[in-house]
Coordinates of C-alpha atoms (C1' of nucleotides) in Angstrom, one line a residue:
Chain F
M1 CA -57.8 -45.5 166.2
G2 CA -59.7 -42.5 167.4
V3 CA -61.2 -44.5 170.3
G4 CA -61.2 -42.6 173.5
P5 CA -59.3 -39.5 174.5
P6 CA -55.7 -39.1 173.5
A7 CA -53.0 -40.3 175.9
G8 CA -52.8 -37.9 178.8
C9 CA -56.2 -36.4 178.2
E10 CA -58.2 -39.1 179.9
K11 CA -57.8 -37.7 183.4
V12 CA -60.7 -36.0 185.0
N13 CA -58.5 -33.3 186.6
V14 CA -57.0 -32.2 183.3
K15 CA -57.7 -28.5 182.8
K16 CA -59.5 -27.2 179.8
G17 CA -60.3 -23.8 178.4
L18 CA -58.3 -20.6 178.2
W19 CA -54.6 -20.6 179.2
S20 CA -53.4 -18.4 182.0
A21 CA -50.3 -16.3 181.8
E22 CA -48.7 -18.6 184.4
E23 CA -49.4 -21.7 182.3
D24 CA -48.0 -19.9 179.3
A25 CA -44.8 -19.1 181.2
K26 CA -44.4 -22.7 182.3
L27 CA -44.8 -24.0 178.8
H28 CA -42.5 -21.4 177.4
A29 CA -39.9 -22.2 179.9
Y30 CA -40.2 -25.9 179.3
V31 CA -39.8 -25.6 175.5
A32 CA -37.0 -23.2 175.8
A33 CA -35.1 -25.7 177.9
H34 CA -36.1 -29.0 176.2
G35 CA -37.4 -28.1 172.8
T36 CA -40.5 -29.6 171.3
G37 CA -41.3 -33.2 170.7
N38 CA -43.2 -36.0 172.5
W39 CA -45.9 -33.6 173.7
T40 CA -47.5 -36.4 175.7
N41 CA -44.8 -36.0 178.4
V42 CA -44.7 -32.2 178.3
P43 CA -47.5 -31.5 180.8
K44 CA -46.0 -33.7 183.5
K45 CA -42.5 -32.4 182.9
A46 CA -43.6 -28.8 182.7
G47 CA -45.8 -29.0 185.7
L48 CA -49.0 -28.3 183.8
K49 CA -52.5 -29.8 184.4
R50 CA -53.1 -30.0 180.7
C51 CA -53.1 -32.8 178.1
G52 CA -50.2 -32.9 175.6
K53 CA -52.4 -32.0 172.8
S54 CA -53.6 -28.9 174.5
C55 CA -49.9 -27.9 175.1
R56 CA -48.9 -28.5 171.5
L57 CA -51.9 -26.4 170.3
R58 CA -51.1 -23.6 172.6
W59 CA -47.4 -23.6 171.5
T60 CA -48.0 -23.8 167.8
N61 CA -50.9 -21.4 167.7
Y62 CA -49.8 -18.8 170.2
L63 CA -46.5 -19.1 172.0
R64 CA -44.2 -20.2 169.1
P65 CA -41.6 -17.5 168.2
N66 CA -42.0 -15.3 165.1
L67 CA -45.8 -15.6 165.1
K68 CA -47.7 -12.5 164.0
H69 CA -50.4 -11.4 166.3
E70 CA -51.5 -8.3 164.3
G71 CA -54.2 -8.1 161.7
F72 CA -53.9 -9.5 158.2
T73 CA -52.6 -7.2 155.5
S74 CA -54.3 -6.8 152.1
Q75 CA -51.5 -8.8 150.5
E76 CA -52.1 -11.6 152.9
E77 CA -55.8 -11.4 152.2
E78 CA -55.2 -11.6 148.5
L79 CA -52.9 -14.6 148.8
I80 CA -55.4 -16.5 151.0
V81 CA -58.2 -15.9 148.6
T82 CA -56.1 -17.0 145.6
L83 CA -54.9 -20.1 147.4
H84 CA -58.4 -21.0 148.7
A85 CA -59.7 -20.7 145.1
T86 CA -57.0 -23.1 144.0
I87 CA -56.8 -25.7 146.7
G88 CA -59.8 -25.1 148.9
S89 CA -59.7 -25.2 152.7
R90 CA -56.2 -26.7 153.1
W91 CA -55.4 -24.3 155.8
S92 CA -52.1 -25.7 156.8
I93 CA -50.8 -25.4 153.2
I94 CA -52.1 -21.8 152.9
A95 CA -50.6 -20.9 156.2
N96 CA -47.2 -22.2 155.1
Q97 CA -47.2 -19.5 152.5
L98 CA -47.9 -16.8 155.1
P99 CA -44.9 -16.4 157.4
G100 CA -45.9 -16.0 161.0
R101 CA -49.4 -17.2 160.5
T102 CA -50.9 -20.5 161.7
D103 CA -53.5 -22.6 160.0
N104 CA -55.9 -21.7 162.9
D105 CA -55.3 -18.0 162.2
V106 CA -56.0 -18.4 158.5
K107 CA -59.0 -20.6 159.1
N108 CA -60.6 -18.2 161.6
Y109 CA -59.8 -15.2 159.4
W110 CA -61.4 -16.9 156.4
N111 CA -64.5 -18.0 158.3
T112 CA -65.1 -14.7 160.1
K113 CA -64.0 -12.1 157.6
L114 CA -62.9 -13.2 154.1
S115 CA -65.8 -15.4 153.2
K116 CA -68.2 -12.7 154.2
K117 CA -66.2 -10.1 152.3
L118 CA -66.3 -12.2 149.1
A119 CA -70.1 -12.7 149.5
L120 CA -70.5 -9.0 149.8
H121 CA -68.7 -8.6 146.5
G122 CA -71.0 -11.1 144.9
I123 CA -68.5 -13.9 144.9
D124 CA -69.4 -17.3 146.2
P125 CA -66.8 -18.1 148.9
V126 CA -66.9 -21.8 148.2
T127 CA -66.6 -21.8 144.5
H128 CA -65.1 -18.4 143.9
R129 CA -67.6 -17.9 141.1
P130 CA -70.1 -15.0 140.8
I131 CA -73.1 -15.8 143.0
S132 CA -75.4 -15.2 140.1
E133 CA -73.7 -18.0 138.2
V134 CA -73.9 -20.3 141.1
K135 CA -77.6 -19.6 141.5
H136 CA -78.2 -20.5 137.9
S137 CA -76.4 -23.8 138.4
I138 CA -78.6 -24.5 141.4
T139 CA -81.8 -23.7 139.4
T140 CA -80.6 -26.1 136.8
L141 CA -79.9 -28.7 139.5
H142 CA -83.5 -28.3 140.8
I143 CA -84.9 -29.0 137.4
A144 CA -82.7 -32.1 137.2
A145 CA -83.8 -33.1 140.6
A146 CA -87.5 -32.8 139.8
T147 CA -87.0 -34.8 136.6
S148 CA -85.1 -37.5 138.5
T149 CA -87.8 -37.7 141.2
S150 CA -90.4 -38.2 138.6
L151 CA -88.4 -40.9 136.9
L152 CA -87.7 -42.6 140.2
N153 CA -91.3 -42.6 141.3
N154 CA -92.3 -44.2 138.0
N155 CA -89.6 -46.8 138.2
N156 CA -90.2 -47.7 141.8
N157 CA -93.9 -48.5 141.5
N158 CA -94.5 -52.0 142.8
N159 CA -90.8 -52.5 143.1
N160 CA -89.5 -53.1 146.6
N161 CA -86.0 -54.4 145.9
N162 CA -82.6 -53.1 147.0
N163 CA -82.6 -50.4 144.4
N164 CA -85.1 -48.5 146.5
S165 CA -82.6 -47.5 149.1
L166 CA -80.1 -46.5 146.4
N167 CA -82.7 -44.4 144.7
R168 CA -83.8 -42.9 148.0
D169 CA -80.3 -41.8 148.7
L170 CA -80.0 -40.3 145.3
K171 CA -83.2 -38.4 145.8
N172 CA -82.0 -37.2 149.2
I173 CA -78.9 -35.8 147.7
L174 CA -80.7 -34.1 144.8
L175 CA -83.5 -32.8 147.0
S176 CA -81.7 -32.1 150.2
P177 CA -82.0 -28.5 151.4
S178 CA -78.2 -28.3 151.5
S179 CA -78.1 -28.6 147.8
T180 CA -79.9 -25.3 147.5
T181 CA -77.2 -23.5 149.6
S182 CA -74.2 -25.5 148.8
T183 CA -72.4 -26.4 145.6
A184 CA -71.2 -29.7 146.9
T185 CA -73.2 -31.6 144.2
L186 CA -72.2 -29.4 141.3
P187 CA -69.6 -30.7 138.9
P188 CA -66.0 -29.7 139.5
R189 CA -64.8 -26.5 137.9
P190 CA -62.0 -27.1 135.3
G191 CA -58.7 -26.0 136.7
R192 CA -59.6 -26.6 140.3
L193 CA -58.9 -29.5 142.5
S194 CA -62.5 -29.6 143.7
L195 CA -65.5 -27.6 144.7
T196 CA -66.2 -29.5 147.9
K197 CA -65.3 -28.1 151.3
S198 CA -62.3 -30.4 151.5
P199 CA -60.9 -31.1 148.1
P200 CA -60.3 -34.8 147.5
K201 CA -56.8 -35.8 148.8
V202 CA -55.9 -37.5 145.6
H203 CA -53.3 -35.0 144.7
F204 CA -51.3 -34.9 147.9
R205 CA -50.8 -36.9 150.9
R206 CA -49.2 -35.9 154.1
R207 CA -46.1 -37.7 155.1
R208 CA -44.2 -37.0 158.3
R209 CA -40.5 -37.6 158.4
R210 CA -38.6 -37.7 161.7
I211 CA -35.7 -35.4 161.4
N212 CA -32.6 -35.0 163.6
S213 CA -32.4 -31.4 164.5
S214 CA -29.4 -29.8 166.1
G215 CA -31.6 -28.8 169.0
P216 CA -32.4 -30.8 172.1
S217 CA -34.9 -33.0 170.4
T218 CA -35.9 -34.6 167.2
S219 CA -39.0 -33.3 165.4
L220 CA -41.2 -34.3 162.6
R221 CA -41.5 -32.5 159.3
T222 CA -44.7 -32.6 157.3
L223 CA -44.2 -33.1 153.6
F224 CA -46.9 -33.2 150.9
V225 CA -46.1 -35.7 148.3
P226 CA -48.3 -36.9 145.4
R227 CA -50.5 -40.0 145.9
G228 CA -48.6 -43.1 145.1
A229 CA -45.2 -41.7 145.8
R230 CA -43.2 -43.1 148.7
Chain K
dA1 C1' -78.0 1.8 181.5
dA2 C1' -79.6 -2.7 180.4
dT3 C1' -79.7 -6.5 177.6
dA4 C1' -80.1 -9.0 173.4
dA5 C1' -77.7 -10.2 169.2
dA6 C1' -73.7 -10.7 166.6
dT7 C1' -68.9 -11.4 166.1
dT8 C1' -64.4 -13.0 167.2
dC9 C1' -61.0 -16.3 168.0
dA10 C1' -58.7 -19.6 171.3
dA11 C1' -59.3 -24.1 172.2
dC12 C1' -61.4 -28.5 171.7
dC13 C1' -62.8 -32.8 169.1
dG14 C1' -62.5 -36.6 166.1
dC15 C1' -60.1 -38.6 162.7
dG16 C1' -56.4 -40.0 159.4
dG17 C1' -52.1 -41.6 158.9
dG18 C1' -46.9 -42.2 159.7
dA19 C1' -43.5 -44.3 162.9
dC20 C1' -42.2 -48.0 165.4
dG21 C1' -42.0 -52.2 168.2
Chain V
dG1 C1' -49.1 -57.5 159.0
dC2 C1' -50.8 -55.8 163.4
dG3 C1' -51.4 -52.8 167.3
dT4 C1' -50.2 -48.8 169.7
dC5 C1' -48.5 -44.2 170.1
dC6 C1' -48.3 -39.8 168.6
dC7 C1' -48.8 -35.8 165.6
dG8 C1' -51.3 -32.8 162.5
dC9 C1' -55.3 -31.5 160.1
dG10 C1' -60.0 -29.5 159.3
dG11 C1' -64.3 -28.7 161.4
dT12 C1' -66.7 -27.0 165.3
dT13 C1' -67.7 -25.0 169.8
dG14 C1' -68.4 -21.7 173.2
dA15 C1' -66.7 -18.0 176.3
dA16 C1' -65.4 -13.3 175.9
dT17 C1' -66.1 -9.2 173.7
dT18 C1' -68.3 -5.8 170.8
dT19 C1' -72.2 -3.8 168.7
dA20 C1' -77.1 -2.8 168.2
dT21 C1' -81.5 -1.9 170.1

DNA sequence: AATAAATTCAACCGCGGGACG
DNA sequence: GCGTCCCGCGGTTGAATTTAT
């Protein structure tokens, strides 16, 4: 898995980069005639020098009908912030709540606008807590790190066993520069799934179900089901 | 007007995981 | 159970565009 390029993407003459209007028209015409499904074969059948993955992305993020291409409304903004505070960067789930928006749209909008907007208002965009509160947590963490370092140094004197690497890793986590700018090592906030960039996927897992549609092809539906459920 | 810096966003990448033979 | 195919996701990149100097 994940070894080498996806099928159809290994050719040297496969085009990359921005799509031309002509390519868009070809893809649009193909999907209109045959529907979506098995993207691997789409480039060949549609007469495109692209890999299937690129075609799928172009379709889902840009050409698909009913997509909104105008700016986000304040209501949409509010919903994104609320959902991000609850479930973190699960862009596809957030986008599902916003008709006409793609996960890529939402992700880009968050990264370029909303996170900065929140920071401007003194809200940490990762934790959604006031930045002053987060800074206090970081200071506390630094004190804890210093204490840990001191303890580790004492315990490791004349001791060259396997625990050294374990302690070194612990030190690295506690003392890493990222811990001063990120809350990844802070304890989870009650009522939230996680504080990390990608909340742990213990609550949901993606399941795809092949469904028979009335259209010219079958397609897959993504479902989110609790872990352990079949 | 020139150009450097910042911003935007479409597209790419790598990976996880379901379907299926 | 295993291997392969394929799709979808989140993170990242970089070209195009805009803004600042």
